[in-house]
mmCIF file of C-alpha atoms and ligand atoms in Angstrom:
data_model
loop_
_atom_site.group_PDB
_atom_site.id
_atom_site.type_symbol
_atom_site.label_atom_id
_atom_site.label_comp_id
_atom_site.label_asym_id
_atom_site.label_seq_id
_atom_site.Cartn_x
_atom_site.Cartn_y
_atom_site.Cartn_z
ATOM 1 C CA MET A 1 134.149 41.602 91.200
ATOM 2 C CA ALA A 2 133.590 44.229 93.818
ATOM 3 C CA ILE A 3 135.337 47.502 94.408
ATOM 4 C CA LEU A 4 135.400 48.823 97.933
ATOM 5 C CA ILE A 5 135.608 52.169 99.539
ATOM 6 C CA LEU A 6 138.631 53.066 102.052
ATOM 7 C CA LEU A 7 137.529 56.346 103.081
ATOM 8 C CA ASN A 8 139.728 57.050 107.190
ATOM 9 C CA GLN A 9 137.874 61.020 107.506
ATOM 10 C CA VAL A 10 135.441 61.038 105.525
ATOM 11 C CA ASP A 11 131.775 59.274 105.555
ATOM 12 C CA PRO A 12 131.214 56.637 103.625
ATOM 13 C CA THR A 13 127.932 56.196 102.889
ATOM 14 C CA LEU A 14 126.829 58.539 100.097
ATOM 15 C CA LEU A 15 129.338 58.185 97.469
ATOM 16 C CA GLU A 16 127.931 54.365 97.929
ATOM 17 C CA THR A 17 124.879 55.857 97.397
ATOM 18 C CA HIS A 18 126.036 57.332 94.120
ATOM 19 C CA LEU A 19 128.002 54.316 93.113
ATOM 20 C CA LYS A 20 125.596 51.403 92.828
ATOM 21 C CA SER A 21 122.887 54.755 91.762
ATOM 22 C CA HIS A 22 124.220 53.771 88.600
ATOM 23 C CA ASN A 23 124.106 50.697 86.124
ATOM 24 C CA ASP A 24 127.354 49.767 85.515
ATOM 25 C CA CYS A 25 128.587 49.013 89.259
ATOM 26 C CA PRO A 26 129.702 46.275 90.414
ATOM 27 C CA GLU A 27 129.154 45.394 93.969
ATOM 28 C CA VAL A 28 129.688 47.646 96.303
ATOM 29 C CA ARG A 29 132.039 47.260 99.964
ATOM 30 C CA ILE A 30 132.666 48.952 102.997
ATOM 31 C CA TRP A 31 135.846 48.896 104.443
ATOM 32 C CA PRO A 32 136.824 46.640 107.201
ATOM 33 C CA ASN A 33 133.436 44.976 105.530
ATOM 34 C CA CYS A 34 135.931 43.196 103.034
ATOM 35 C CA GLY A 35 133.726 39.489 102.483
ATOM 36 C CA ASN A 36 136.468 37.850 100.547
ATOM 37 C CA LYS A 37 139.588 40.282 99.256
ATOM 38 C CA ASP A 38 139.942 37.798 95.944
ATOM 39 C CA ASP A 39 136.747 39.957 94.890
ATOM 40 C CA ILE A 40 137.721 43.347 95.090
ATOM 41 C CA GLU A 41 139.260 45.073 92.258
ATOM 42 C CA CYS A 42 139.179 49.236 92.613
ATOM 43 C CA VAL A 43 139.872 50.489 96.139
ATOM 44 C CA ILE A 44 138.919 54.279 96.107
ATOM 45 C CA VAL A 45 141.076 55.796 98.967
ATOM 46 C CA TRP A 46 141.111 58.568 100.577
ATOM 47 C CA LYS A 47 144.364 58.496 104.774
ATOM 48 C CA HIS A 48 144.278 54.090 104.286
ATOM 49 C CA ASP A 49 146.601 52.770 106.932
ATOM 50 C CA GLU A 50 149.379 51.952 105.449
ATOM 51 C CA GLY A 51 149.559 47.963 103.815
ATOM 52 C CA VAL A 52 146.457 46.659 103.789
ATOM 53 C CA LEU A 53 146.020 47.996 99.661
ATOM 54 C CA ASN A 54 148.750 45.342 99.702
ATOM 55 C CA GLU A 55 145.636 42.314 100.668
ATOM 56 C CA PHE A 56 144.040 42.337 98.114
ATOM 57 C CA PRO A 57 145.366 40.210 94.958
ATOM 58 C CA ASN A 58 143.399 41.183 92.071
ATOM 59 C CA LEU A 59 143.884 44.050 93.118
ATOM 60 C CA LYS A 60 142.941 45.803 88.997
ATOM 61 C CA LEU A 61 142.498 50.216 90.456
ATOM 62 C CA ILE A 62 143.717 52.314 92.910
ATOM 63 C CA ALA A 63 141.345 55.682 92.911
ATOM 64 C CA SER A 64 142.082 58.223 94.737
ATOM 65 C CA TYR A 65 138.789 59.962 96.324
ATOM 66 C CA GLY A 66 140.469 63.518 96.195
ATOM 67 C CA ALA A 67 142.895 65.626 93.432
ATOM 68 C CA GLY A 68 146.374 64.391 96.741
ATOM 69 C CA VAL A 69 147.833 61.809 97.222
ATOM 70 C CA GLU A 70 150.612 61.381 98.355
ATOM 71 C CA ASN A 71 149.149 59.234 101.563
ATOM 72 C CA ILE A 72 148.562 56.856 98.429
ATOM 73 C CA LEU A 73 151.955 57.281 97.506
ATOM 74 C CA SER A 74 154.258 57.387 100.465
ATOM 75 C CA ASP A 75 153.232 53.588 101.597
ATOM 76 C CA PRO A 76 155.754 51.779 100.854
ATOM 77 C CA ALA A 77 154.618 48.971 101.144
ATOM 78 C CA LEU A 78 151.710 50.331 97.803
ATOM 79 C CA PRO A 79 151.606 46.921 95.402
ATOM 80 C CA ALA A 80 153.690 46.969 91.855
ATOM 81 C CA ASP A 81 152.048 47.779 88.669
ATOM 82 C CA VAL A 82 148.127 48.774 89.590
ATOM 83 C CA PRO A 83 148.190 52.635 88.702
ATOM 84 C CA ILE A 84 146.317 54.775 90.533
ATOM 85 C CA THR A 85 144.175 57.299 89.739
ATOM 86 C CA ARG A 86 143.040 60.706 90.907
ATOM 87 C CA PHE A 87 140.355 63.176 91.066
ATOM 88 C CA VAL A 88 140.407 66.316 88.254
ATOM 89 C CA ASP A 89 136.925 67.844 88.386
ATOM 90 C CA ASP A 90 135.338 71.532 87.167
ATOM 91 C CA THR A 91 133.747 72.007 90.325
ATOM 92 C CA LEU A 92 136.870 71.070 92.611
ATOM 93 C CA SER A 93 138.613 73.967 90.908
ATOM 94 C CA ASP A 94 135.792 76.041 91.593
ATOM 95 C CA GLN A 95 135.504 75.291 94.802
ATOM 96 C CA MET A 96 138.794 75.553 95.950
ATOM 97 C CA ALA A 97 139.071 80.233 93.849
ATOM 98 C CA GLU A 98 135.871 81.000 95.710
ATOM 99 C CA PHE A 99 137.284 79.645 98.873
ATOM 100 C CA VAL A 100 141.014 81.715 98.663
ATOM 101 C CA LEU A 101 138.651 84.328 97.113
ATOM 102 C CA ALA A 102 136.870 84.394 100.384
ATOM 103 C CA ALA A 103 140.098 83.213 102.245
ATOM 104 C CA ILE A 104 141.560 86.925 100.651
ATOM 105 C CA LEU A 105 138.537 89.510 101.319
ATOM 106 C CA ASN A 106 138.047 87.797 104.866
ATOM 107 C CA HIS A 107 141.281 89.282 105.886
ATOM 108 C CA ARG A 108 141.613 92.587 103.203
ATOM 109 C CA LEU A 109 137.454 93.357 104.710
ATOM 110 C CA HIS A 110 138.790 92.380 108.994
ATOM 111 C CA LEU A 111 135.505 90.207 108.626
ATOM 112 C CA THR A 112 136.358 87.854 110.742
ATOM 113 C CA TYR A 113 138.575 91.364 113.826
ATOM 114 C CA TYR A 114 133.500 92.578 113.303
ATOM 115 C CA ARG A 115 133.435 88.907 114.258
ATOM 116 C CA GLU A 116 135.399 89.411 117.580
ATOM 117 C CA GLN A 117 133.929 93.555 118.449
ATOM 118 C CA GLN A 118 130.731 91.951 118.134
ATOM 119 C CA ALA A 119 131.689 89.722 120.842
ATOM 120 C CA ALA A 120 133.065 92.730 123.109
ATOM 121 C CA SER A 121 129.379 94.928 121.685
ATOM 122 C CA GLN A 122 132.026 97.096 119.587
ATOM 123 C CA TRP A 123 131.740 99.015 116.904
ATOM 124 C CA ARG A 124 135.261 99.762 115.324
ATOM 125 C CA GLY A 125 135.300 99.763 111.552
ATOM 126 C CA LYS A 126 138.151 99.835 109.553
ATOM 127 C CA ASP A 127 139.606 101.214 105.533
ATOM 128 C CA PHE A 128 140.609 98.465 103.862
ATOM 129 C CA LEU A 129 144.089 96.528 103.754
ATOM 130 C CA THR A 130 145.128 97.374 100.576
ATOM 131 C CA GLY A 131 147.942 95.511 98.580
ATOM 132 C CA LYS A 132 145.943 92.468 95.563
ATOM 133 C CA ASN A 133 148.961 90.874 94.995
ATOM 134 C CA VAL A 134 148.851 87.207 95.114
ATOM 135 C CA THR A 135 150.851 84.613 94.670
ATOM 136 C CA ILE A 136 150.063 81.077 94.127
ATOM 137 C CA LEU A 137 152.222 78.241 94.666
ATOM 138 C CA GLY A 138 151.720 75.903 92.806
ATOM 139 C CA LEU A 139 149.474 76.034 88.617
ATOM 140 C CA GLY A 140 147.670 72.754 88.252
ATOM 141 C CA GLU A 141 144.409 72.653 87.853
ATOM 142 C CA LEU A 142 143.567 73.918 91.152
ATOM 143 C CA GLY A 143 145.871 77.199 91.011
ATOM 144 C CA SER A 144 145.028 77.790 87.608
ATOM 145 C CA THR A 145 141.241 77.803 88.443
ATOM 146 C CA THR A 146 142.274 80.060 91.504
ATOM 147 C CA ALA A 147 144.645 82.485 89.404
ATOM 148 C CA LYS A 148 142.258 83.278 86.684
ATOM 149 C CA LEU A 149 139.273 84.184 88.818
ATOM 150 C CA LEU A 150 141.722 86.117 91.444
ATOM 151 C CA ASP A 151 142.940 87.962 88.182
ATOM 152 C CA LYS A 152 138.459 88.154 87.424
ATOM 153 C CA ASN A 153 138.890 90.242 90.313
ATOM 154 C CA GLY A 154 140.867 92.148 89.760
ATOM 155 C CA TYR A 155 143.990 91.224 91.925
ATOM 156 C CA LYS A 156 148.170 91.279 90.731
ATOM 157 C CA VAL A 157 148.028 87.300 90.049
ATOM 158 C CA SER A 158 151.673 85.293 90.398
ATOM 159 C CA GLY A 159 152.046 81.822 89.519
ATOM 160 C CA TRP A 160 154.848 79.379 90.302
ATOM 161 C CA SER A 161 155.038 76.542 89.622
ATOM 162 C CA ARG A 162 158.639 73.703 88.010
ATOM 163 C CA SER A 163 157.754 74.587 84.270
ATOM 164 C CA GLU A 164 156.432 77.967 83.329
ATOM 165 C CA LYS A 165 153.111 78.498 82.708
ATOM 166 C CA ASN A 166 150.754 80.397 79.979
ATOM 167 C CA ILE A 167 148.179 81.989 82.072
ATOM 168 C CA ASP A 168 146.403 85.021 80.738
ATOM 169 C CA GLY A 169 146.843 87.762 83.716
ATOM 170 C CA VAL A 170 149.184 85.562 84.990
ATOM 171 C CA LYS A 171 152.444 86.160 85.291
ATOM 172 C CA SER A 172 154.409 82.978 85.212
ATOM 173 C CA TYR A 173 157.580 81.665 87.770
ATOM 174 C CA PHE A 174 159.305 78.619 87.167
ATOM 175 C CA GLY A 175 161.875 76.413 88.549
ATOM 176 C CA ASN A 176 163.559 76.208 92.024
ATOM 177 C CA ASP A 177 165.974 79.543 90.902
ATOM 178 C CA GLN A 178 162.831 81.496 90.932
ATOM 179 C CA LEU A 179 160.579 80.240 93.947
ATOM 180 C CA TYR A 180 162.356 83.368 96.552
ATOM 181 C CA LEU A 181 161.551 86.355 93.766
ATOM 182 C CA SER A 182 157.840 84.788 92.932
ATOM 183 C CA VAL A 183 157.308 85.823 96.100
ATOM 184 C CA GLU A 184 159.070 88.328 97.246
ATOM 185 C CA GLU A 185 155.850 91.121 96.466
ATOM 186 C CA ALA A 186 153.034 89.014 97.134
ATOM 187 C CA ASP A 187 150.724 90.482 100.393
ATOM 188 C CA PHE A 188 149.115 87.262 99.918
ATOM 189 C CA VAL A 189 150.819 83.861 99.426
ATOM 190 C CA VAL A 190 148.510 80.754 98.206
ATOM 191 C CA CYS A 191 150.059 77.180 98.460
ATOM 192 C CA LEU A 192 148.232 74.887 96.223
ATOM 193 C CA LEU A 193 151.233 72.600 95.454
ATOM 194 C CA PRO A 194 150.856 68.799 95.452
ATOM 195 C CA LEU A 195 152.673 67.285 98.183
ATOM 196 C CA THR A 196 155.977 65.608 96.321
ATOM 197 C CA PRO A 197 159.799 65.482 98.234
ATOM 198 C CA GLY A 198 160.503 68.713 96.419
ATOM 199 C CA THR A 199 157.547 70.311 97.855
ATOM 200 C CA LYS A 200 157.556 68.936 101.523
ATOM 201 C CA TYR A 201 158.462 72.343 103.800
ATOM 202 C CA ILE A 202 157.639 74.513 101.222
ATOM 203 C CA LEU A 203 157.416 77.001 103.388
ATOM 204 C CA ASN A 204 159.265 77.599 106.253
ATOM 205 C CA ALA A 205 161.236 80.561 107.323
ATOM 206 C CA ASP A 206 163.855 81.317 104.153
ATOM 207 C CA LEU A 207 160.240 81.579 102.108
ATOM 208 C CA PHE A 208 158.552 84.151 104.603
ATOM 209 C CA SER A 209 161.880 86.098 105.359
ATOM 210 C CA LYS A 210 161.413 86.782 101.848
ATOM 211 C CA MET A 211 158.125 88.298 101.645
ATOM 212 C CA ILE A 212 156.831 91.270 102.078
ATOM 213 C CA LYS A 213 156.652 92.167 105.853
ATOM 214 C CA GLY A 214 152.830 91.626 106.701
ATOM 215 C CA SER A 215 151.502 89.462 103.646
ATOM 216 C CA PHE A 216 149.154 86.701 104.764
ATOM 217 C CA LEU A 217 149.627 83.458 104.130
ATOM 218 C CA ILE A 218 146.778 80.690 102.857
ATOM 219 C CA ASN A 219 148.153 76.873 102.929
ATOM 220 C CA VAL A 220 145.671 75.337 101.370
ATOM 221 C CA GLY A 221 147.838 72.844 99.188
ATOM 222 C CA ARG A 222 149.325 69.887 102.393
ATOM 223 C CA GLY A 223 150.216 70.153 106.067
ATOM 224 C CA ASP A 224 154.190 69.417 105.697
ATOM 225 C CA HIS A 225 154.577 71.594 102.725
ATOM 226 C CA LEU A 226 154.423 73.891 106.138
ATOM 227 C CA ASN A 227 157.554 74.057 109.247
ATOM 228 C CA ASP A 228 155.098 74.378 111.718
ATOM 229 C CA ASN A 229 157.157 76.556 114.417
ATOM 230 C CA ASP A 230 158.830 78.603 111.345
ATOM 231 C CA LEU A 231 155.329 79.641 111.007
ATOM 232 C CA MET A 232 155.159 80.300 114.842
ATOM 233 C CA ASP A 233 157.922 82.624 113.744
ATOM 234 C CA ALA A 234 157.486 84.674 111.418
ATOM 235 C CA LEU A 235 154.215 85.496 113.420
ATOM 236 C CA TYR A 236 155.850 86.509 117.048
ATOM 237 C CA ASN A 237 158.139 88.492 115.216
ATOM 238 C CA ASN A 238 155.021 90.485 112.381
ATOM 239 C CA GLN A 239 157.094 89.482 109.167
ATOM 240 C CA LEU A 240 153.396 87.091 108.262
ATOM 241 C CA SER A 241 150.272 89.421 110.057
ATOM 242 C CA GLY A 242 148.014 85.754 110.027
ATOM 243 C CA ALA A 243 147.967 82.669 107.606
ATOM 244 C CA LEU A 244 145.038 80.871 106.798
ATOM 245 C CA LEU A 245 145.123 77.711 107.335
ATOM 246 C CA ASP A 246 143.200 74.293 105.851
ATOM 247 C CA VAL A 247 145.341 71.111 105.860
ATOM 248 C CA PHE A 248 147.596 70.107 108.576
ATOM 249 C CA SER A 249 150.636 67.607 109.383
ATOM 250 C CA LYS A 250 148.400 65.986 112.061
ATOM 251 C CA GLU A 251 145.048 65.357 111.203
ATOM 252 C CA PRO A 252 142.650 66.849 112.835
ATOM 253 C CA LEU A 253 144.278 68.840 114.312
ATOM 254 C CA PRO A 254 145.185 67.677 117.576
ATOM 255 C CA GLN A 255 143.952 69.103 120.316
ATOM 256 C CA ASP A 256 147.585 70.663 122.473
ATOM 257 C CA HIS A 257 148.341 72.706 119.439
ATOM 258 C CA PRO A 258 148.851 75.861 119.675
ATOM 259 C CA PHE A 259 147.688 76.160 116.009
ATOM 260 C CA TRP A 260 144.206 76.371 117.725
ATOM 261 C CA LYS A 261 144.569 79.009 120.528
ATOM 262 C CA HIS A 262 146.923 81.196 118.692
ATOM 263 C CA LEU A 263 145.039 85.106 117.242
ATOM 264 C CA LYS A 264 146.533 84.845 114.234
ATOM 265 C CA ILE A 265 145.880 81.375 112.730
ATOM 266 C CA HIS A 266 142.585 81.293 110.417
ATOM 267 C CA ILE A 267 141.855 77.434 110.609
ATOM 268 C CA THR A 268 139.219 75.483 108.111
ATOM 269 C CA PRO A 269 139.016 71.468 109.527
ATOM 270 C CA HIS A 270 140.532 70.610 105.275
ATOM 271 C CA ILE A 271 137.708 71.690 103.677
ATOM 272 C CA SER A 272 138.701 73.191 101.515
ATOM 273 C CA SER A 273 137.153 71.988 98.496
ATOM 274 C CA PRO A 274 134.818 69.154 99.685
ATOM 275 C CA THR A 275 135.217 66.780 97.049
ATOM 276 C CA ASP A 276 130.996 66.068 95.102
ATOM 277 C CA LYS A 277 130.484 62.794 95.598
ATOM 278 C CA ALA A 278 128.446 61.812 92.623
ATOM 279 C CA LYS A 279 130.930 63.372 89.813
ATOM 280 C CA VAL A 280 133.220 60.992 91.853
ATOM 281 C CA ALA A 281 130.918 58.424 91.414
ATOM 282 C CA ARG A 282 130.960 58.532 87.942
ATOM 283 C CA GLN A 283 134.479 59.633 87.729
ATOM 284 C CA ILE A 284 135.772 56.206 88.795
ATOM 285 C CA LEU A 285 133.538 53.556 87.504
ATOM 286 C CA ASP A 286 134.589 55.082 83.940
ATOM 287 C CA ASN A 287 137.854 54.441 85.166
ATOM 288 C CA TYR A 288 137.106 51.363 86.085
ATOM 289 C CA ASN A 289 135.706 49.885 82.859
ATOM 290 C CA ARG A 290 138.668 51.971 81.471
ATOM 291 C CA ILE A 291 140.351 49.304 82.787
ATOM 292 C CA LEU A 292 138.761 46.329 82.082
ATOM 293 C CA SER A 293 138.361 47.048 77.913
ATOM 294 C CA GLY A 294 142.037 48.255 78.565
ATOM 295 C CA SER A 295 141.624 51.964 78.056
ATOM 296 C CA THR A 296 143.484 54.412 78.488
ATOM 297 C CA LEU A 297 142.877 55.681 82.033
ATOM 298 C CA LYS A 298 142.074 59.475 82.608
ATOM 299 C CA ASN A 299 143.766 61.640 85.558
ATOM 300 C CA GLN A 300 146.516 58.527 85.885
ATOM 301 C CA VAL A 301 148.993 59.384 88.415
ATOM 302 C CA ASP A 302 152.723 59.558 87.323
ATOM 303 C CA PRO A 303 154.036 57.913 90.743
ATOM 304 C CA GLN A 304 158.332 60.112 88.881
ATOM 305 C CA ARG A 305 155.677 63.110 89.736
ATOM 306 C CA SER A 306 154.150 62.175 92.412
ATOM 307 C CA TYR A 307 151.019 63.675 91.149
HETATM 308 C C1 GLV B 1 142.350 67.928 99.042
HETATM 309 O O1 GLV B 1 142.746 67.671 99.996
HETATM 310 C C2 GLV B 1 142.217 67.077 97.728
HETATM 311 O O2 GLV B 1 142.843 66.214 97.199
HETATM 312 O O3 GLV B 1 141.286 65.922 97.171
#
């Protein structure tokens, strides 16, 4: 019996090392060298190609390498009845919170601006931006940890989610009716939603028009949350002052994409919260053992909810 590592755009070596460091790890194979496909009982997946998960007749577990599983769920040839788990982890949430705080500070304190000035040997200071209202779209594990860190750092935090949330210091908006209301006073809007049919292109012209003029967008959710053209327009007419984008509809972002050269867009390469290889290895082995012993899985995805 074997576990298959099937990661696109991620080096599998470290994950393999961590898996193999555990006594309870079965044989590990790395895509595309699957050996006898009958042996594969668990596949660890990131950005797999459609259809490949159907090639393993004895598959018992599909384990996402990351928190987001939209790429798995959108596979039209996904094997029916094989449970899917996702990576849920404190480190993942803490890193995300830190990244979002850094992105906000970077903008408020003009740090990128000074780096640009340095290139021209210029000495010109600006006051910090005072707006400290942040709305986080999505208050799951990542969103709520981020909300708490921002609250601790003196930000006025609101969040929007499917259902009402009760987090100290965080105003909760919920349901479709309250989406626009949730962003009306925000100086920063942060997207940390799962990508579902209901959240695709949620970052669009209508939403931007409800935000404060000159507010700033941070997308650390998924590229398909954002309507790229609507963002370009909102930046052009100064409805938004800028955006930090960590995720894109197509990754890596194509060389000819206009975002690359845009002065108001700060691009990071889908790195806002890298998966901790040691922790994901242990979590997946635990779930693999649970499957073998018939116990309840941890962090199992509900395909109806899409996360
Ligand atoms: C990263 O984007 C993840 O889904 O964990």
